Amino acid sequence: MPSDNAPRRQPDLSVVIPAYNETAHLGNLIESIRHNLYDLDLEIIVVDNGSTDDTAELAQQAGTHLVKIPKDSISKARNIGAATAAAEVIAFIDADVRLTRSWAVTMKQRYPEIRDHYMITGSRYMIPENPSNLDKYWFEPLSEKEVTYINGGNLILSKTSFDKIGGFDEALSTGEDFEFCVRGRNRGAQINIDRELQSIHDGFPKTLLQFCKREIWHGIGDFQGLHRFLESKVAIAAVVFVLIHLFFIGALLSKAYLTALFFGLLLLLISFAVSRKIFRNSSLGIILHNTPYCYFYLISRFLSLPKLLLNKIS
């Protein structure tokens, strides 16, 4: 492994991988890079974000440029990776993602454009080859939606563009990629979604419990300040959803069963409405299939608030 102080050549592309306890996935990502991006002049930078497993050792054995930092936000890890990068173009790739040959071919074709223009590019993830129920009915339909930002796990831009935007907001625990793209757009950067920059996400949750844990984590950023809360329709809906549960429980305890039935039906209707909103371009079957997931989605997003408070206490 090259030391941090050793002279380094300047490749065309720096692949920056923030990693926290990623021994299950990091090796697959590195293998996909070397297998599919063989004709790109690149360096692989792994920023080990305070891992307690063998992530750092795996990265070192794989011959990547390893940077170790104490546990911090993923934004901090990405920013340190960008500061370490020697190339003019940076690809931020999450450790539980794999890159495809299509990604490499498209990168070669678009490299001069990305290097020379003030822009952010990338694409949403594809589901893995052996998809779970959640992969097929939740994440695949989501990947086909039109979005206005680039996922932080497959985000590419020039180092000049990154510096102009000002890096990722290190105060944010989640939602940093959305905020980065919004800030970039406000500062004149073009957001260019290119579906040929295909990546496969192996880290999608496979069980309901994993799904809930993921949504709790993703929702933390929406409660980091009143301004962010008021801007998040999901966070507001989650709070209202839980308040309706309190009315439902109160009605049951008061033996007001018709009132309880009303609030129960209202919870079901809200779950369906959220599913219809999220999957509005999908079939009715997918909307109905995801209605129970939307119930847990809203509950989980509310639980982001106590999770944030516990994190601050600890």
CSV table of C-alpha atoms in Angstrom, one decimal:
chain,number,residue,atom,x,y,z
A,1,MET,CA,0.0,0.0,0.0
A,2,PRO,CA,1.4,3.4,-0.8
A,3,SER,CA,2.0,5.6,2.2
A,4,ASP,CA,0.1,8.9,2.5
A,5,ASN,CA,3.3,10.9,2.1
A,6,ALA,CA,4.7,9.0,-0.9
A,7,PRO,CA,4.8,10.7,-4.3
A,8,ARG,CA,1.9,9.7,-6.4
A,9,ARG,CA,1.2,9.7,-10.1
A,10,GLN,CA,-1.8,11.5,-11.5
A,11,PRO,CA,-4.3,9.1,-12.8
A,12,ASP,CA,-7.4,10.1,-14.9
A,13,LEU,CA,-9.9,8.9,-12.3
A,14,SER,CA,-10.0,8.7,-8.5
A,15,VAL,CA,-12.5,6.2,-7.2
A,16,VAL,CA,-13.3,7.3,-3.6
A,17,ILE,CA,-14.9,4.6,-1.4
A,18,PRO,CA,-16.0,5.6,2.1
A,19,ALA,CA,-16.3,2.4,4.2
A,20,TYR,CA,-17.5,1.5,7.7
A,21,ASN,CA,-17.4,-2.2,8.6
A,22,GLU,CA,-17.7,-3.3,4.9
A,23,THR,CA,-15.9,-6.6,4.8
A,24,ALA,CA,-19.0,-8.3,3.3
A,25,HIS,CA,-19.0,-6.0,0.3
A,26,LEU,CA,-15.8,-4.1,-0.2
A,27,GLY,CA,-13.9,-7.0,-1.9
A,28,ASN,CA,-16.7,-7.4,-4.5
A,29,LEU,CA,-16.6,-3.7,-5.3
A,30,ILE,CA,-12.8,-3.7,-5.8
A,31,GLU,CA,-13.0,-6.9,-7.9
A,32,SER,CA,-15.7,-5.3,-10.1
A,33,ILE,CA,-13.6,-2.2,-10.6
A,34,ARG,CA,-10.5,-4.2,-11.6
A,35,HIS,CA,-12.6,-6.6,-13.8
A,36,ASN,CA,-14.7,-4.0,-15.6
A,37,LEU,CA,-12.7,-0.8,-15.5
A,38,TYR,CA,-9.5,-2.4,-16.7
A,39,ASP,CA,-9.0,0.1,-19.5
A,40,LEU,CA,-9.3,3.2,-17.3
A,41,ASP,CA,-6.3,4.9,-15.7
A,42,LEU,CA,-7.5,5.1,-12.1
A,43,GLU,CA,-6.6,5.0,-8.5
A,44,ILE,CA,-8.8,3.4,-5.7
A,45,ILE,CA,-9.0,5.3,-2.4
A,46,VAL,CA,-10.6,3.6,0.5
A,47,VAL,CA,-11.4,5.9,3.4
A,48,ASP,CA,-11.9,3.6,6.4
A,49,ASN,CA,-14.4,5.4,8.6
A,50,GLY,CA,-13.4,4.0,12.0
A,51,SER,CA,-14.3,0.4,11.2
A,52,THR,CA,-14.2,-2.2,13.9
A,53,ASP,CA,-13.9,-5.2,11.6
A,54,ASP,CA,-11.2,-6.0,9.0
A,55,THR,CA,-12.2,-3.4,6.4
A,56,ALA,CA,-8.9,-1.6,6.6
A,57,GLU,CA,-6.9,-4.8,6.3
A,58,LEU,CA,-9.0,-5.9,3.3
A,59,ALA,CA,-8.4,-2.6,1.5
A,60,GLN,CA,-4.7,-2.7,2.3
A,61,GLN,CA,-4.3,-6.3,1.0
A,62,ALA,CA,-6.2,-5.3,-2.2
A,63,GLY,CA,-3.5,-2.7,-2.9
A,64,THR,CA,-5.8,0.3,-2.6
A,65,HIS,CA,-4.7,3.7,-1.3
A,66,LEU,CA,-6.0,3.4,2.3
A,67,VAL,CA,-6.8,6.4,4.5
A,68,LYS,CA,-7.9,5.7,8.1
A,69,ILE,CA,-10.0,8.2,10.1
A,70,PRO,CA,-11.8,8.0,13.4
A,71,LYS,CA,-15.6,7.3,13.1
A,72,ASP,CA,-17.3,10.4,11.6
A,73,SER,CA,-20.1,11.2,9.1
A,74,ILE,CA,-20.0,9.7,5.6
A,75,SER,CA,-19.7,13.3,4.4
A,76,LYS,CA,-16.4,13.7,6.3
A,77,ALA,CA,-15.1,10.4,4.8
A,78,ARG,CA,-16.0,11.5,1.3
A,79,ASN,CA,-14.4,14.9,1.7
A,80,ILE,CA,-11.2,13.4,3.0
A,81,GLY,CA,-11.2,11.0,0.1
A,82,ALA,CA,-11.7,14.0,-2.3
A,83,ALA,CA,-8.8,15.8,-0.7
A,84,THR,CA,-6.6,12.7,-1.1
A,85,ALA,CA,-7.6,12.2,-4.8
A,86,ALA,CA,-4.9,12.9,-7.4
A,87,ALA,CA,-7.1,12.7,-10.5
A,88,GLU,CA,-9.1,15.5,-12.2
A,89,VAL,CA,-12.3,13.4,-12.0
A,90,ILE,CA,-13.6,11.8,-8.8
A,91,ALA,CA,-16.1,9.0,-8.6
A,92,PHE,CA,-17.7,8.6,-5.2
A,93,ILE,CA,-18.8,4.9,-4.9
A,94,ASP,CA,-20.2,3.3,-1.9
A,95,ALA,CA,-18.6,0.1,-0.6
A,96,ASP,CA,-21.7,-2.0,-1.1
A,97,VAL,CA,-22.0,-1.2,-4.8
A,98,ARG,CA,-20.5,-3.0,-7.8
A,99,LEU,CA,-19.6,-1.2,-11.0
A,100,THR,CA,-20.5,-2.6,-14.4
A,101,ARG,CA,-18.8,-2.7,-17.8
A,102,SER,CA,-21.4,-0.2,-19.0
A,103,TRP,CA,-20.2,2.2,-16.3
A,104,ALA,CA,-16.6,1.9,-17.6
A,105,VAL,CA,-17.5,2.4,-21.3
A,106,THR,CA,-19.7,5.4,-20.5
A,107,MET,CA,-17.1,6.9,-18.3
A,108,LYS,CA,-14.5,6.7,-21.1
A,109,GLN,CA,-16.9,8.3,-23.6
A,110,ARG,CA,-17.9,11.1,-21.2
A,111,TYR,CA,-14.7,11.7,-19.4
A,112,PRO,CA,-13.7,14.9,-21.2
A,113,GLU,CA,-17.2,16.4,-20.7
A,114,ILE,CA,-17.2,15.5,-17.0
A,115,ARG,CA,-13.6,16.9,-16.5
A,116,ASP,CA,-14.2,20.2,-18.4
A,117,HIS,CA,-17.8,21.1,-17.4
A,118,TYR,CA,-19.3,22.3,-14.1
A,119,MET,CA,-21.6,19.3,-13.6
A,120,ILE,CA,-22.5,16.4,-11.3
A,121,THR,CA,-23.4,13.1,-13.0
A,122,GLY,CA,-24.1,9.5,-12.0
A,123,SER,CA,-27.2,7.3,-11.8
A,124,ARG,CA,-29.5,5.4,-9.5
A,125,TYR,CA,-28.6,1.8,-8.5
A,126,MET,CA,-29.7,-1.4,-10.2
A,127,ILE,CA,-30.9,-4.3,-8.0
A,128,PRO,CA,-28.7,-7.4,-7.7
A,129,GLU,CA,-28.9,-10.5,-9.9
A,130,ASN,CA,-30.7,-12.6,-7.3
A,131,PRO,CA,-33.3,-10.0,-6.0
A,132,SER,CA,-35.3,-10.3,-2.8
A,133,ASN,CA,-38.9,-9.4,-2.5
A,134,LEU,CA,-38.0,-5.9,-1.4
A,135,ASP,CA,-35.5,-5.6,-4.3
A,136,LYS,CA,-38.2,-6.5,-6.8
A,137,TYR,CA,-41.2,-4.6,-5.5
A,138,TRP,CA,-39.6,-1.6,-3.7
A,139,PHE,CA,-36.2,-0.8,-4.9
A,140,GLU,CA,-36.4,-1.7,-8.6
A,141,PRO,CA,-39.5,0.5,-9.2
A,142,LEU,CA,-37.8,3.3,-7.2
A,143,SER,CA,-34.7,3.0,-9.5
A,144,GLU,CA,-37.0,3.7,-12.5
A,145,LYS,CA,-38.4,7.0,-11.1
A,146,GLU,CA,-37.3,10.3,-12.4
A,147,VAL,CA,-35.2,12.1,-9.8
A,148,THR,CA,-33.5,15.5,-9.5
A,149,TYR,CA,-30.3,14.5,-7.6
A,150,ILE,CA,-27.5,11.9,-7.8
A,151,ASN,CA,-27.1,9.1,-5.1
A,152,GLY,CA,-23.9,9.7,-3.2
A,153,GLY,CA,-22.9,6.0,-3.8
A,154,ASN,CA,-22.6,6.6,-7.6
A,155,LEU,CA,-21.7,10.2,-8.0
A,156,ILE,CA,-19.1,11.6,-10.4
A,157,LEU,CA,-17.7,15.0,-11.0
A,158,SER,CA,-14.5,16.9,-11.6
A,159,LYS,CA,-12.4,17.9,-8.6
A,160,THR,CA,-12.8,21.5,-9.8
A,161,SER,CA,-16.6,21.2,-9.6
A,162,PHE,CA,-16.4,19.5,-6.2
A,163,ASP,CA,-14.3,22.4,-4.9
A,164,LYS,CA,-16.7,25.0,-6.4
A,165,ILE,CA,-19.7,23.4,-4.7
A,166,GLY,CA,-17.8,23.2,-1.4
A,167,GLY,CA,-17.8,19.5,-0.6
A,168,PHE,CA,-20.3,17.5,1.3
A,169,ASP,CA,-21.9,19.0,4.5
A,170,GLU,CA,-20.1,17.2,7.3
A,171,ALA,CA,-22.8,18.2,9.8
A,172,LEU,CA,-25.4,16.0,8.1
A,173,SER,CA,-25.7,12.3,9.1
A,174,THR,CA,-27.9,11.5,6.1
A,175,GLY,CA,-29.3,13.3,3.1
A,176,GLU,CA,-25.9,14.7,2.3
A,177,ASP,CA,-26.0,13.7,-1.4
A,178,PHE,CA,-29.4,15.5,-1.9
A,179,GLU,CA,-28.1,18.6,-0.1
A,180,PHE,CA,-24.9,18.5,-2.2
A,181,CYS,CA,-26.8,18.4,-5.4
A,182,VAL,CA,-29.2,21.1,-4.4
A,183,ARG,CA,-26.3,23.4,-3.4
A,184,GLY,CA,-24.5,22.5,-6.6
A,185,ARG,CA,-27.5,23.4,-8.7
A,186,ASN,CA,-28.0,26.7,-6.8
A,187,ARG,CA,-24.3,27.5,-7.5
A,188,GLY,CA,-24.7,26.9,-11.3
A,189,ALA,CA,-23.8,23.2,-11.6
A,190,GLN,CA,-25.7,21.0,-14.1
A,191,ILE,CA,-27.2,17.8,-12.7
A,192,ASN,CA,-26.9,15.1,-15.4
A,193,ILE,CA,-28.4,11.7,-14.7
A,194,ASP,CA,-26.9,9.1,-17.0
A,195,ARG,CA,-28.5,5.7,-16.8
A,196,GLU,CA,-25.6,4.1,-18.6
A,197,LEU,CA,-23.4,4.7,-15.6
A,198,GLN,CA,-24.8,1.4,-14.2
A,199,SER,CA,-24.0,0.2,-10.7
A,200,ILE,CA,-25.4,-2.7,-8.8
A,201,HIS,CA,-26.3,-2.2,-5.1
A,202,ASP,CA,-25.7,-5.3,-3.0
A,203,GLY,CA,-26.6,-3.4,0.2
A,204,PHE,CA,-30.3,-3.1,-0.3
A,205,PRO,CA,-32.1,-4.5,2.8
A,206,LYS,CA,-33.4,-8.0,2.3
A,207,THR,CA,-35.7,-8.3,5.4
A,208,LEU,CA,-38.4,-6.0,6.9
A,209,LEU,CA,-36.2,-5.4,10.0
A,210,GLN,CA,-33.2,-4.4,7.7
A,211,PHE,CA,-35.6,-2.1,5.8
A,212,CYS,CA,-36.8,-0.4,8.9
A,213,LYS,CA,-33.2,0.1,10.2
A,214,ARG,CA,-32.3,1.6,6.8
A,215,GLU,CA,-35.2,4.1,6.9
A,216,ILE,CA,-34.5,5.1,10.5
A,217,TRP,CA,-30.9,5.9,9.5
A,218,HIS,CA,-32.0,7.7,6.3
A,219,GLY,CA,-34.5,9.8,8.1
A,220,ILE,CA,-32.1,11.2,10.7
A,221,GLY,CA,-31.1,14.1,8.5
A,222,ASP,CA,-34.7,15.3,8.3
A,223,PHE,CA,-34.7,16.0,12.0
A,224,GLN,CA,-31.4,17.9,12.2
A,225,GLY,CA,-32.9,21.3,12.6
A,226,LEU,CA,-36.4,22.8,12.3
A,227,HIS,CA,-35.6,24.1,8.8
A,228,ARG,CA,-34.8,20.6,7.5
A,229,PHE,CA,-37.9,19.2,9.2
A,230,LEU,CA,-40.3,21.7,7.7
A,231,GLU,CA,-38.7,21.1,4.2
A,232,SER,CA,-39.3,17.3,4.5
A,233,LYS,CA,-42.8,16.2,3.6
A,234,VAL,CA,-41.9,12.6,4.7
A,235,ALA,CA,-40.8,13.7,8.2
A,236,ILE,CA,-44.0,15.8,8.6
A,237,ALA,CA,-46.2,12.9,7.4
A,238,ALA,CA,-44.4,10.5,9.7
A,239,VAL,CA,-45.1,12.7,12.8
A,240,VAL,CA,-48.7,13.0,11.8
A,241,PHE,CA,-48.9,9.2,11.2
A,242,VAL,CA,-47.7,8.5,14.7
A,243,LEU,CA,-50.0,11.1,16.2
A,244,ILE,CA,-53.0,9.3,14.6
A,245,HIS,CA,-51.7,6.1,16.3
A,246,LEU,CA,-52.1,7.8,19.6
A,247,PHE,CA,-55.7,8.8,18.8
A,248,PHE,CA,-56.3,5.2,17.7
A,249,ILE,CA,-54.9,3.8,21.0
A,250,GLY,CA,-56.8,6.4,23.0
A,251,ALA,CA,-60.0,5.4,21.3
A,252,LEU,CA,-59.4,1.7,22.0
A,253,LEU,CA,-58.7,2.4,25.7
A,254,SER,CA,-61.8,4.5,25.9
A,255,LYS,CA,-63.8,1.7,24.3
A,256,ALA,CA,-64.8,4.1,21.5
A,257,TYR,CA,-64.6,1.3,18.9
A,258,LEU,CA,-66.2,3.2,16.0
A,259,THR,CA,-63.7,6.0,16.6
A,260,ALA,CA,-60.9,3.5,16.7
A,261,LEU,CA,-62.1,1.9,13.5
A,262,PHE,CA,-62.1,5.3,11.9
A,263,PHE,CA,-58.5,6.0,12.9
A,264,GLY,CA,-57.5,2.5,11.9
A,265,LEU,CA,-58.9,2.9,8.4
A,266,LEU,CA,-57.3,6.4,8.2
A,267,LEU,CA,-53.9,4.8,8.9
A,268,LEU,CA,-54.5,2.2,6.2
A,269,LEU,CA,-55.6,4.9,3.8
A,270,ILE,CA,-52.5,7.0,4.5
A,271,SER,CA,-50.3,4.0,3.9
A,272,PHE,CA,-52.0,3.4,0.6
A,273,ALA,CA,-51.7,7.1,-0.4
A,274,VAL,CA,-48.0,7.2,0.4
A,275,SER,CA,-47.4,4.0,-1.6
A,276,ARG,CA,-49.4,5.6,-4.5
A,277,LYS,CA,-47.3,8.8,-4.2
A,278,ILE,CA,-44.0,7.0,-4.1
A,279,PHE,CA,-44.9,4.5,-6.9
A,280,ARG,CA,-47.2,6.7,-8.9
A,281,ASN,CA,-45.8,5.4,-12.3
A,282,SER,CA,-46.1,1.8,-11.2
A,283,SER,CA,-48.9,-0.7,-11.5
A,284,LEU,CA,-51.7,-1.0,-9.0
A,285,GLY,CA,-50.3,-4.3,-8.0
A,286,ILE,CA,-47.0,-2.8,-7.0
A,287,ILE,CA,-48.8,0.0,-5.1
A,288,LEU,CA,-50.9,-2.4,-3.2
A,289,HIS,CA,-47.9,-4.7,-2.5
A,290,ASN,CA,-46.0,-1.8,-1.1
A,291,THR,CA,-48.8,-0.4,1.1
A,292,PRO,CA,-47.7,-2.5,4.1
A,293,TYR,CA,-44.1,-1.5,3.6
A,294,CYS,CA,-45.2,2.2,3.5
A,295,TYR,CA,-46.8,1.7,6.9
A,296,PHE,CA,-43.4,0.6,8.3
A,297,TYR,CA,-41.6,3.2,6.2
A,298,LEU,CA,-43.5,6.0,8.0
A,299,ILE,CA,-43.1,4.5,11.4
A,300,SER,CA,-39.4,4.1,10.8
A,301,ARG,CA,-39.0,7.6,9.6
A,302,PHE,CA,-40.6,8.9,12.8
A,303,LEU,CA,-38.2,6.7,14.8
A,304,SER,CA,-35.3,8.6,13.3
A,305,LEU,CA,-36.1,11.4,15.8
A,306,PRO,CA,-35.5,9.3,19.0
A,307,LYS,CA,-32.5,7.7,17.2
A,308,LEU,CA,-31.0,11.1,16.6
A,309,LEU,CA,-31.6,12.1,20.2
A,310,LEU,CA,-30.0,8.9,21.5
A,311,ASN,CA,-27.0,9.5,19.3
A,312,LYS,CA,-26.6,13.0,20.7
A,313,ILE,CA,-26.8,11.7,24.3
A,314,SER,CA,-24.3,9.0,23.7
